[in-house]
PDB file of C-alpha atoms in Angstrom:
ATOM      1  CA  MET A  28       3.701  35.184   2.583  1.00  0.00           C
ATOM      2  CA  GLN A  29       6.420  33.511   0.611  1.00  0.00           C
ATOM      3  CA  SER A  30       6.152  29.897  -0.335  1.00  0.00           C
ATOM      4  CA  SER A  31       9.231  27.777  -0.565  1.00  0.00           C
ATOM      5  CA  ASN A  32       7.320  26.073  -3.335  1.00  0.00           C
ATOM      6  CA  PRO A  33       8.674  27.685  -6.526  1.00  0.00           C
ATOM      7  CA  VAL A  34       5.127  28.128  -7.760  1.00  0.00           C
ATOM      8  CA  LEU A  35       4.486  30.514  -4.874  1.00  0.00           C
ATOM      9  CA  ASN A  36       7.772  32.327  -4.436  1.00  0.00           C
ATOM     10  CA  ARG A  37       6.669  35.760  -3.177  1.00  0.00           C
ATOM     11  CA  SER A  38       8.897  38.653  -2.241  1.00  0.00           C
ATOM     12  CA  SER A  39       6.274  40.058   0.113  1.00  0.00           C
ATOM     13  CA  ALA A  40       6.367  37.207   2.570  1.00  0.00           C
ATOM     14  CA  PHE A  41       8.419  35.215   4.967  1.00  0.00           C
ATOM     15  CA  ALA A  42      11.259  33.301   3.368  1.00  0.00           C
ATOM     16  CA  PRO A  43      12.217  30.233   5.417  1.00  0.00           C
ATOM     17  CA  GLY A  44      15.735  30.489   6.670  1.00  0.00           C
ATOM     18  CA  HIS A  45      16.244  34.042   5.485  1.00  0.00           C
ATOM     19  CA  GLY A  46      15.107  35.863   8.602  1.00  0.00           C
ATOM     20  CA  GLN A  47      12.563  37.988   6.766  1.00  0.00           C
ATOM     21  CA  ALA A  48       9.152  38.710   8.238  1.00  0.00           C
ATOM     22  CA  TYR A  49       5.781  39.655   6.858  1.00  0.00           C
ATOM     23  CA  PRO A  50       5.426  43.323   5.923  1.00  0.00           C
ATOM     24  CA  GLY A  51       4.559  45.235   9.041  1.00  0.00           C
ATOM     25  CA  ALA A  52       5.269  42.366  11.432  1.00  0.00           C
ATOM     26  CA  ALA A  53       6.370  43.241  14.924  1.00  0.00           C
ATOM     27  CA  PRO A  54      10.053  42.684  15.744  1.00  0.00           C
ATOM     28  CA  TYR A  55      10.656  39.089  16.653  1.00  0.00           C
ATOM     29  CA  GLY A  56       9.917  38.403  20.302  1.00  0.00           C
ATOM     30  CA  GLN A  57       7.292  41.121  20.752  1.00  0.00           C
ATOM     31  CA  GLN A  58       3.906  39.835  21.833  1.00  0.00           C
ATOM     32  CA  ALA A  59       1.028  40.264  19.415  1.00  0.00           C
ATOM     33  CA  PRO A  60      -2.472  40.940  20.761  1.00  0.00           C
ATOM     34  CA  TYR A  61      -3.876  37.808  19.123  1.00  0.00           C
ATOM     35  CA  GLY A  62      -3.999  34.245  20.351  1.00  0.00           C
ATOM     36  CA  TYR A  63      -1.423  31.828  19.023  1.00  0.00           C
ATOM     37  CA  GLY A  64      -1.497  28.076  18.748  1.00  0.00           C
ATOM     38  CA  GLY A  65       1.799  27.391  17.038  1.00  0.00           C
ATOM     39  CA  SER A  66       5.046  25.816  18.127  1.00  0.00           C
ATOM     40  CA  GLY A  67       5.479  27.834  21.319  1.00  0.00           C
ATOM     41  CA  MET A  68       7.532  30.636  19.793  1.00  0.00           C
ATOM     42  CA  PRO A  69       6.303  34.203  20.298  1.00  0.00           C
ATOM     43  CA  PRO A  70       3.557  35.246  17.854  1.00  0.00           C
ATOM     44  CA  GLN A  71       4.059  38.208  15.567  1.00  0.00           C
ATOM     45  CA  GLN A  72       1.691  41.067  14.954  1.00  0.00           C
ATOM     46  CA  TYR A  73       0.756  41.896  11.398  1.00  0.00           C
ATOM     47  CA  GLN A  74       0.542  45.673  11.741  1.00  0.00           C
ATOM     48  CA  GLY A  75      -0.855  46.287   8.282  1.00  0.00           C
ATOM     49  CA  ALA A  76      -3.918  44.084   8.745  1.00  0.00           C
ATOM     50  CA  PRO A  77      -7.369  45.438   9.652  1.00  0.00           C
ATOM     51  CA  ALA A  78      -8.086  45.605  13.365  1.00  0.00           C
ATOM     52  CA  ALA A  79     -10.657  42.800  13.146  1.00  0.00           C
ATOM     53  CA  SER A  80      -8.240  40.369  11.528  1.00  0.00           C
ATOM     54  CA  ARG A  81      -6.171  37.740  13.303  1.00  0.00           C
ATOM     55  CA  PRO A  82      -3.136  35.645  12.418  1.00  0.00           C
ATOM     56  CA  MET A  83      -3.751  32.431  10.547  1.00  0.00           C
ATOM     57  CA  THR A  84      -3.701  29.166  12.451  1.00  0.00           C
ATOM     58  CA  LEU A  85      -2.987  25.591  11.474  1.00  0.00           C
ATOM     59  CA  ASP A  86      -6.736  24.936  11.586  1.00  0.00           C
ATOM     60  CA  ASP A  87      -7.264  27.699   9.011  1.00  0.00           C
ATOM     61  CA  VAL A  88      -4.823  26.021   6.636  1.00  0.00           C
ATOM     62  CA  ILE A  89      -6.351  22.564   7.149  1.00  0.00           C
ATOM     63  CA  VAL A  90      -9.914  23.787   6.532  1.00  0.00           C
ATOM     64  CA  LYS A  91      -9.044  25.821   3.446  1.00  0.00           C
ATOM     65  CA  THR A  92      -6.893  23.040   2.006  1.00  0.00           C
ATOM     66  CA  ALA A  93      -9.783  20.600   2.504  1.00  0.00           C
ATOM     67  CA  ILE A  94     -12.136  23.011   0.723  1.00  0.00           C
ATOM     68  CA  THR A  95      -9.742  23.488  -2.183  1.00  0.00           C
ATOM     69  CA  LEU A  96      -9.097  19.772  -2.601  1.00  0.00           C
ATOM     70  CA  GLY A  97     -12.851  19.165  -2.319  1.00  0.00           C
ATOM     71  CA  VAL A  98     -13.430  21.443  -5.318  1.00  0.00           C
ATOM     72  CA  VAL A  99     -10.718  19.582  -7.250  1.00  0.00           C
ATOM     73  CA  VAL A 100     -12.395  16.226  -6.533  1.00  0.00           C
ATOM     74  CA  ALA A 101     -15.881  17.536  -7.350  1.00  0.00           C
ATOM     75  CA  ALA A 102     -14.753  19.059 -10.656  1.00  0.00           C
ATOM     76  CA  ALA A 103     -12.874  15.873 -11.531  1.00  0.00           C
ATOM     77  CA  ALA A 104     -16.001  13.782 -10.910  1.00  0.00           C
ATOM     78  CA  VAL A 105     -18.133  16.093 -13.059  1.00  0.00           C
ATOM     79  CA  ALA A 106     -15.552  16.014 -15.868  1.00  0.00           C
ATOM     80  CA  TRP A 107     -15.305  12.215 -15.656  1.00  0.00           C
ATOM     81  CA  TRP A 108     -19.045  11.632 -15.967  1.00  0.00           C
ATOM     82  CA  THR A 109     -20.372  14.504 -18.083  1.00  0.00           C
ATOM     83  CA  ILE A 110     -17.843  15.592 -20.717  1.00  0.00           C
ATOM     84  CA  PRO A 111     -18.662  13.878 -24.035  1.00  0.00           C
ATOM     85  CA  THR A 112     -15.993  11.964 -25.933  1.00  0.00           C
ATOM     86  CA  ALA A 113     -15.839  14.566 -28.710  1.00  0.00           C
ATOM     87  CA  LEU A 114     -14.844  17.263 -26.202  1.00  0.00           C
ATOM     88  CA  VAL A 115     -12.409  15.241 -24.101  1.00  0.00           C
ATOM     89  CA  THR A 116      -9.191  16.505 -25.698  1.00  0.00           C
ATOM     90  CA  PRO A 117     -10.207  20.207 -25.855  1.00  0.00           C
ATOM     91  CA  ALA A 118     -11.469  20.088 -22.246  1.00  0.00           C
ATOM     92  CA  PHE A 119      -8.295  18.338 -21.075  1.00  0.00           C
ATOM     93  CA  LEU A 120      -6.059  20.970 -22.676  1.00  0.00           C
ATOM     94  CA  ALA A 121      -8.308  23.814 -21.541  1.00  0.00           C
ATOM     95  CA  GLY A 122      -8.282  22.606 -17.948  1.00  0.00           C
ATOM     96  CA  MET A 123      -4.502  22.282 -17.971  1.00  0.00           C
ATOM     97  CA  LEU A 124      -3.852  25.687 -19.561  1.00  0.00           C
ATOM     98  CA  VAL A 125      -6.438  27.555 -17.463  1.00  0.00           C
ATOM     99  CA  ALA A 126      -5.082  26.001 -14.265  1.00  0.00           C
ATOM    100  CA  PHE A 127      -1.543  26.970 -15.269  1.00  0.00           C
ATOM    101  CA  ALA A 128      -2.541  30.553 -16.118  1.00  0.00           C
ATOM    102  CA  ILE A 129      -4.414  31.046 -12.842  1.00  0.00           C
ATOM    103  CA  ALA A 130      -1.525  29.495 -10.909  1.00  0.00           C
ATOM    104  CA  MET A 131       0.814  32.076 -12.417  1.00  0.00           C
ATOM    105  CA  VAL A 132      -1.553  34.910 -11.466  1.00  0.00           C
ATOM    106  CA  LEU A 133      -1.808  33.632  -7.904  1.00  0.00           C
ATOM    107  CA  SER A 134       1.946  33.172  -7.716  1.00  0.00           C
ATOM    108  CA  PHE A 135       2.670  36.812  -8.471  1.00  0.00           C
ATOM    109  CA  SER A 136      -0.216  38.359  -6.531  1.00  0.00           C
ATOM    110  CA  ARG A 137       0.690  40.144  -3.316  1.00  0.00           C
ATOM    111  CA  LYS A 138      -2.780  39.429  -1.927  1.00  0.00           C
ATOM    112  CA  VAL A 139      -4.255  35.985  -2.446  1.00  0.00           C
ATOM    113  CA  ASN A 140      -7.743  35.816  -3.969  1.00  0.00           C
ATOM    114  CA  PRO A 141      -9.838  32.902  -2.601  1.00  0.00           C
ATOM    115  CA  ALA A 142     -12.131  33.023  -5.656  1.00  0.00           C
ATOM    116  CA  LEU A 143      -9.136  32.505  -7.953  1.00  0.00           C
ATOM    117  CA  VAL A 144      -7.962  29.624  -5.782  1.00  0.00           C
ATOM    118  CA  MET A 145     -11.387  27.988  -6.239  1.00  0.00           C
ATOM    119  CA  LEU A 146     -11.285  28.627  -9.989  1.00  0.00           C
ATOM    120  CA  TYR A 147      -7.830  27.075 -10.145  1.00  0.00           C
ATOM    121  CA  ALA A 148      -9.104  24.043  -8.233  1.00  0.00           C
ATOM    122  CA  ALA A 149     -12.030  23.647 -10.655  1.00  0.00           C
ATOM    123  CA  ALA A 150      -9.790  23.863 -13.740  1.00  0.00           C
ATOM    124  CA  GLU A 151      -7.294  21.441 -12.200  1.00  0.00           C
ATOM    125  CA  GLY A 152     -10.162  19.105 -11.417  1.00  0.00           C
ATOM    126  CA  VAL A 153     -11.273  19.044 -15.060  1.00  0.00           C
ATOM    127  CA  PHE A 154      -7.719  18.214 -16.125  1.00  0.00           C
ATOM    128  CA  LEU A 155      -7.385  15.454 -13.516  1.00  0.00           C
ATOM    129  CA  GLY A 156     -10.837  14.013 -14.152  1.00  0.00           C
ATOM    130  CA  ILE A 157     -10.287  13.570 -17.869  1.00  0.00           C
ATOM    131  CA  GLY A 158      -6.664  12.472 -17.468  1.00  0.00           C
ATOM    132  CA  SER A 159      -7.563   9.936 -14.779  1.00  0.00           C
ATOM    133  CA  LYS A 160     -10.401   8.538 -16.903  1.00  0.00           C
ATOM    134  CA  PHE A 161      -8.041   8.109 -19.850  1.00  0.00           C
ATOM    135  CA  ILE A 162      -5.476   6.247 -17.742  1.00  0.00           C
ATOM    136  CA  ALA A 163      -8.155   4.071 -16.117  1.00  0.00           C
ATOM    137  CA  HIS A 164      -9.414   3.150 -19.584  1.00  0.00           C
ATOM    138  CA  TRP A 165      -5.854   2.498 -20.791  1.00  0.00           C
ATOM    139  CA  VAL A 166      -5.140  -0.013 -18.031  1.00  0.00           C
ATOM    140  CA  GLY A 167      -8.684  -1.388 -18.105  1.00  0.00           C
ATOM    141  CA  ASP A 168      -9.297  -0.879 -14.378  1.00  0.00           C
ATOM    142  CA  SER A 169     -10.809   2.185 -12.701  1.00  0.00           C
ATOM    143  CA  GLY A 170      -9.555   0.841  -9.384  1.00  0.00           C
ATOM    144  CA  ILE A 171      -6.148   2.288 -10.219  1.00  0.00           C
ATOM    145  CA  ILE A 172      -7.567   5.729  -9.374  1.00  0.00           C
ATOM    146  CA  VAL A 173      -8.329   4.651  -5.796  1.00  0.00           C
ATOM    147  CA  GLN A 174      -4.870   3.103  -5.543  1.00  0.00           C
ATOM    148  CA  ALA A 175      -3.233   6.343  -6.701  1.00  0.00           C
ATOM    149  CA  ILE A 176      -5.278   8.423  -4.235  1.00  0.00           C
ATOM    150  CA  LEU A 177      -4.367   6.129  -1.344  1.00  0.00           C
ATOM    151  CA  ALA A 178      -0.693   6.117  -2.388  1.00  0.00           C
ATOM    152  CA  THR A 179      -0.743   9.929  -2.513  1.00  0.00           C
ATOM    153  CA  MET A 180      -2.270  10.165   0.971  1.00  0.00           C
ATOM    154  CA  VAL A 181       0.225   7.674   2.412  1.00  0.00           C
ATOM    155  CA  THR A 182       3.167   9.429   0.758  1.00  0.00           C
ATOM    156  CA  ALA A 183       2.036  12.850   2.012  1.00  0.00           C
ATOM    157  CA  GLY A 184       1.480  11.453   5.510  1.00  0.00           C
ATOM    158  CA  LEU A 185       4.887   9.808   5.630  1.00  0.00           C
ATOM    159  CA  THR A 186       6.503  12.999   4.350  1.00  0.00           C
ATOM    160  CA  LEU A 187       4.823  15.033   7.095  1.00  0.00           C
ATOM    161  CA  ALA A 188       5.814  12.474   9.729  1.00  0.00           C
ATOM    162  CA  THR A 189       9.407  12.528   8.507  1.00  0.00           C
ATOM    163  CA  TYR A 190       9.443  16.336   8.486  1.00  0.00           C
ATOM    164  CA  LYS A 191       8.215  16.511  12.076  1.00  0.00           C
ATOM    165  CA  TYR A 192       9.954  13.461  13.573  1.00  0.00           C
ATOM    166  CA  PHE A 193      13.384  14.263  12.188  1.00  0.00           C
ATOM    167  CA  ALA A 194      12.858  18.033  12.610  1.00  0.00           C
ATOM    168  CA  ILE A 195      13.958  18.688   9.042  1.00  0.00           C
ATOM    169  CA  LYS A 196      15.345  22.195   8.631  1.00  0.00           C
ATOM    170  CA  VAL A 197      14.526  23.909   5.368  1.00  0.00           C
ATOM    171  CA  THR A 198      17.731  25.809   4.686  1.00  0.00           C
ATOM    172  CA  PRO A 199      18.267  28.323   1.868  1.00  0.00           C
ATOM    173  CA  LYS A 200      20.566  25.791   0.151  1.00  0.00           C
ATOM    174  CA  PHE A 201      17.935  23.045   0.321  1.00  0.00           C
ATOM    175  CA  THR A 202      15.276  25.426  -0.965  1.00  0.00           C
ATOM    176  CA  LYS A 203      17.490  26.578  -3.820  1.00  0.00           C
ATOM    177  CA  MET A 204      18.214  23.002  -4.885  1.00  0.00           C
ATOM    178  CA  VAL A 205      14.530  22.060  -4.898  1.00  0.00           C
ATOM    179  CA  VAL A 206      13.555  25.236  -6.754  1.00  0.00           C
ATOM    180  CA  ILE A 207      16.208  24.734  -9.442  1.00  0.00           C
ATOM    181  CA  GLY A 208      15.278  21.079  -9.837  1.00  0.00           C
ATOM    182  CA  THR A 209      11.563  21.846 -10.041  1.00  0.00           C
ATOM    183  CA  MET A 210      11.938  24.696 -12.523  1.00  0.00           C
ATOM    184  CA  GLY A 211      14.278  22.616 -14.675  1.00  0.00           C
ATOM    185  CA  PHE A 212      11.782  19.750 -14.645  1.00  0.00           C
ATOM    186  CA  ALA A 213       8.935  22.116 -15.542  1.00  0.00           C
ATOM    187  CA  GLY A 214      11.018  23.567 -18.369  1.00  0.00           C
ATOM    188  CA  VAL A 215      11.584  20.117 -19.853  1.00  0.00           C
ATOM    189  CA  LEU A 216       7.862  19.370 -19.678  1.00  0.00           C
ATOM    190  CA  LEU A 217       7.043  22.672 -21.381  1.00  0.00           C
ATOM    191  CA  ILE A 218       9.474  21.964 -24.188  1.00  0.00           C
ATOM    192  CA  ASN A 219       8.003  18.480 -24.549  1.00  0.00           C
ATOM    193  CA  LEU A 220       4.507  19.976 -24.813  1.00  0.00           C
ATOM    194  CA  LEU A 221       5.606  22.397 -27.528  1.00  0.00           C
ATOM    195  CA  LEU A 222       7.322  19.604 -29.475  1.00  0.00           C
ATOM    196  CA  SER A 223       4.209  17.443 -29.244  1.00  0.00           C
ATOM    197  CA  LEU A 224       2.202  20.201 -30.918  1.00  0.00           C
ATOM    198  CA  PHE A 225       4.431  19.686 -33.963  1.00  0.00           C
ATOM    199  CA  GLY A 226       4.070  15.932 -33.869  1.00  0.00           C
ATOM    200  CA  ILE A 227       7.483  15.301 -32.269  1.00  0.00           C
ATOM    201  CA  SER A 228       7.391  12.678 -29.532  1.00  0.00           C
ATOM    202  CA  THR A 229      10.108  12.464 -26.881  1.00  0.00           C
ATOM    203  CA  GLY A 230       8.382   9.831 -24.753  1.00  0.00           C
ATOM    204  CA  ILE A 231       8.529  12.049 -21.666  1.00  0.00           C
ATOM    205  CA  GLY A 232       4.775  12.346 -21.407  1.00  0.00           C
ATOM    206  CA  GLY A 233       4.115   8.862 -22.717  1.00  0.00           C
ATOM    207  CA  MET A 234       3.522   5.525 -21.056  1.00  0.00           C
ATOM    208  CA  GLY A 235       6.885   3.932 -21.822  1.00  0.00           C
ATOM    209  CA  ALA A 236      10.248   3.727 -20.079  1.00  0.00           C
ATOM    210  CA  MET A 237      11.019   7.428 -20.573  1.00  0.00           C
ATOM    211  CA  GLY A 238       7.603   8.352 -19.231  1.00  0.00           C
ATOM    212  CA  LEU A 239       8.179   6.151 -16.174  1.00  0.00           C
ATOM    213  CA  LEU A 240      11.533   7.800 -15.496  1.00  0.00           C
ATOM    214  CA  PHE A 241      10.119  11.312 -15.633  1.00  0.00           C
ATOM    215  CA  ALA A 242       7.051  10.363 -13.585  1.00  0.00           C
ATOM    216  CA  ALA A 243       9.369   9.019 -10.878  1.00  0.00           C
ATOM    217  CA  ILE A 244      11.456  12.205 -10.965  1.00  0.00           C
ATOM    218  CA  GLY A 245       8.274  14.282 -10.784  1.00  0.00           C
ATOM    219  CA  ALA A 246       6.990  12.319  -7.774  1.00  0.00           C
ATOM    220  CA  GLY A 247      10.337  12.748  -6.016  1.00  0.00           C
ATOM    221  CA  LEU A 248      10.343  16.489  -6.613  1.00  0.00           C
ATOM    222  CA  ALA A 249       6.747  16.677  -5.370  1.00  0.00           C
ATOM    223  CA  VAL A 250       7.820  15.085  -2.080  1.00  0.00           C
ATOM    224  CA  PHE A 251      10.601  17.656  -1.669  1.00  0.00           C
ATOM    225  CA  ASN A 252       8.120  20.431  -2.449  1.00  0.00           C
ATOM    226  CA  LEU A 253       5.793  19.044   0.214  1.00  0.00           C
ATOM    227  CA  ILE A 254       8.564  19.539   2.745  1.00  0.00           C
ATOM    228  CA  LEU A 255       8.884  23.146   1.615  1.00  0.00           C
ATOM    229  CA  ASP A 256       5.115  23.588   1.872  1.00  0.00           C
ATOM    230  CA  PHE A 257       5.028  22.173   5.396  1.00  0.00           C
ATOM    231  CA  ASP A 258       7.748  24.642   6.336  1.00  0.00           C
ATOM    232  CA  LEU A 259       5.737  27.409   4.664  1.00  0.00           C
ATOM    233  CA  VAL A 260       2.760  26.640   6.899  1.00  0.00           C
ATOM    234  CA  GLU A 261       4.867  26.324  10.041  1.00  0.00           C
ATOM    235  CA  GLN A 262       6.698  29.587   9.420  1.00  0.00           C
ATOM    236  CA  GLY A 263       3.464  31.346   8.483  1.00  0.00           C
ATOM    237  CA  VAL A 264       1.789  30.395  11.756  1.00  0.00           C
ATOM    238  CA  ARG A 265       4.937  31.194  13.736  1.00  0.00           C
ATOM    239  CA  GLN A 266       5.370  34.627  12.183  1.00  0.00           C
ATOM    240  CA  GLY A 267       1.713  35.618  12.471  1.00  0.00           C
ATOM    241  CA  ALA A 268       0.718  35.754   8.824  1.00  0.00           C
ATOM    242  CA  PRO A 269      -2.726  37.281   8.193  1.00  0.00           C
ATOM    243  CA  GLN A 270      -5.597  34.809   8.314  1.00  0.00           C
ATOM    244  CA  ASN A 271      -6.254  35.221   4.576  1.00  0.00           C
ATOM    245  CA  GLU A 272      -2.769  33.868   3.827  1.00  0.00           C
ATOM    246  CA  ALA A 273      -4.104  30.425   4.769  1.00  0.00           C
ATOM    247  CA  TRP A 274      -5.562  30.395   1.253  1.00  0.00           C
ATOM    248  CA  ARG A 275      -2.063  30.790  -0.209  1.00  0.00           C
ATOM    249  CA  ALA A 276      -0.834  27.883   1.892  1.00  0.00           C
ATOM    250  CA  ALA A 277      -3.853  25.831   0.808  1.00  0.00           C
ATOM    251  CA  PHE A 278      -3.077  26.659  -2.814  1.00  0.00           C
ATOM    252  CA  ALA A 279       0.556  25.608  -2.394  1.00  0.00           C
ATOM    253  CA  LEU A 280      -0.415  22.287  -0.822  1.00  0.00           C
ATOM    254  CA  THR A 281      -3.045  21.650  -3.495  1.00  0.00           C
ATOM    255  CA  VAL A 282      -0.582  22.291  -6.324  1.00  0.00           C
ATOM    256  CA  THR A 283       1.924  19.866  -4.815  1.00  0.00           C
ATOM    257  CA  LEU A 284      -0.591  17.146  -3.899  1.00  0.00           C
ATOM    258  CA  VAL A 285      -2.165  17.243  -7.361  1.00  0.00           C
ATOM    259  CA  TRP A 286       1.290  16.994  -8.917  1.00  0.00           C
ATOM    260  CA  LEU A 287       2.164  14.065  -6.633  1.00  0.00           C
ATOM    261  CA  TYR A 288      -1.092  12.242  -7.421  1.00  0.00           C
ATOM    262  CA  TRP A 289      -0.698  12.638 -11.172  1.00  0.00           C
ATOM    263  CA  ASN A 290       2.842  11.255 -11.188  1.00  0.00           C
ATOM    264  CA  ILE A 291       1.946   8.356  -8.896  1.00  0.00           C
ATOM    265  CA  LEU A 292      -1.014   7.519 -11.138  1.00  0.00           C
ATOM    266  CA  ARG A 293       1.250   7.478 -14.183  1.00  0.00           C
ATOM    267  CA  ILE A 294       3.807   5.302 -12.409  1.00  0.00           C
ATOM    268  CA  LEU A 295       1.152   2.746 -11.440  1.00  0.00           C
ATOM    269  CA  ALA A 296      -0.313   2.737 -14.946  1.00  0.00           C
ATOM    270  CA  ILE A 297       3.028   2.306 -16.692  1.00  0.00           C
ATOM    271  CA  LEU A 298       4.093  -0.498 -14.361  1.00  0.00           C
ATOM    272  CA  ARG A 299       0.789  -2.297 -14.922  1.00  0.00           C
ATOM    273  CA  GLY A 300       0.746  -1.738 -18.672  1.00  0.00           C
ATOM    274  CA  GLY A 301      -2.135  -1.076 -21.058  1.00  0.00           C
ATOM    275  CA  ASP A 302      -5.107  -3.382 -21.407  1.00  0.00           C
TER     276      ASP A 302
END
């Protein structure tokens, strides 16, 4: 299953707008033997799946996304309350690097591994828990965390409503633009991280004007990636992706929602200023 999200770009899956199907899928229009609850278009049979399997449904994606995000929240809470001050920086960096490494493994795996998705969620939770605690301390108000969570939920909801109401079509050109923009943004952040290791500050990851600019760009790109993720789920259900692929969709949505939350939190903190 191919995600339009650049983190999950897989050659073995359906590419929105490219007319490709899952490996072994029945020709479009042929009825699969499984039930289908999608958009009314004919379901597809995944011929290579075991006989007992069934295509993924929207409910599968919702449940698995809720589980994955639940692990992120739980790990963040544990990191917030239990990691001692002396280990904050090492744990923060470890969570970030482990989450990144696992994300890369999941991105290039033909078959998604639910255990790795959970491990990614736990590592991401550690990163978010420590990072959120630092920002809450910087502004002198832990309530900013609740504000950022609510803003993330509202933004995601409005994005979904816009995607459905205006029937946004994810074209290859749109996908290419978002992918290039996202990879370019990620490249700048990577360079900034490497420079910071040598004591060179660019302000990109800071809490000043440059940090605000890049946080706003990051939030905007996250919204565009959400649109790609929604299309990923819709196309996956429509084309009869295997049930296990719901974990890949859940991973894609988690990556984007975490990214959106982190940038919104930074925007709120920078606009409020330090205590």
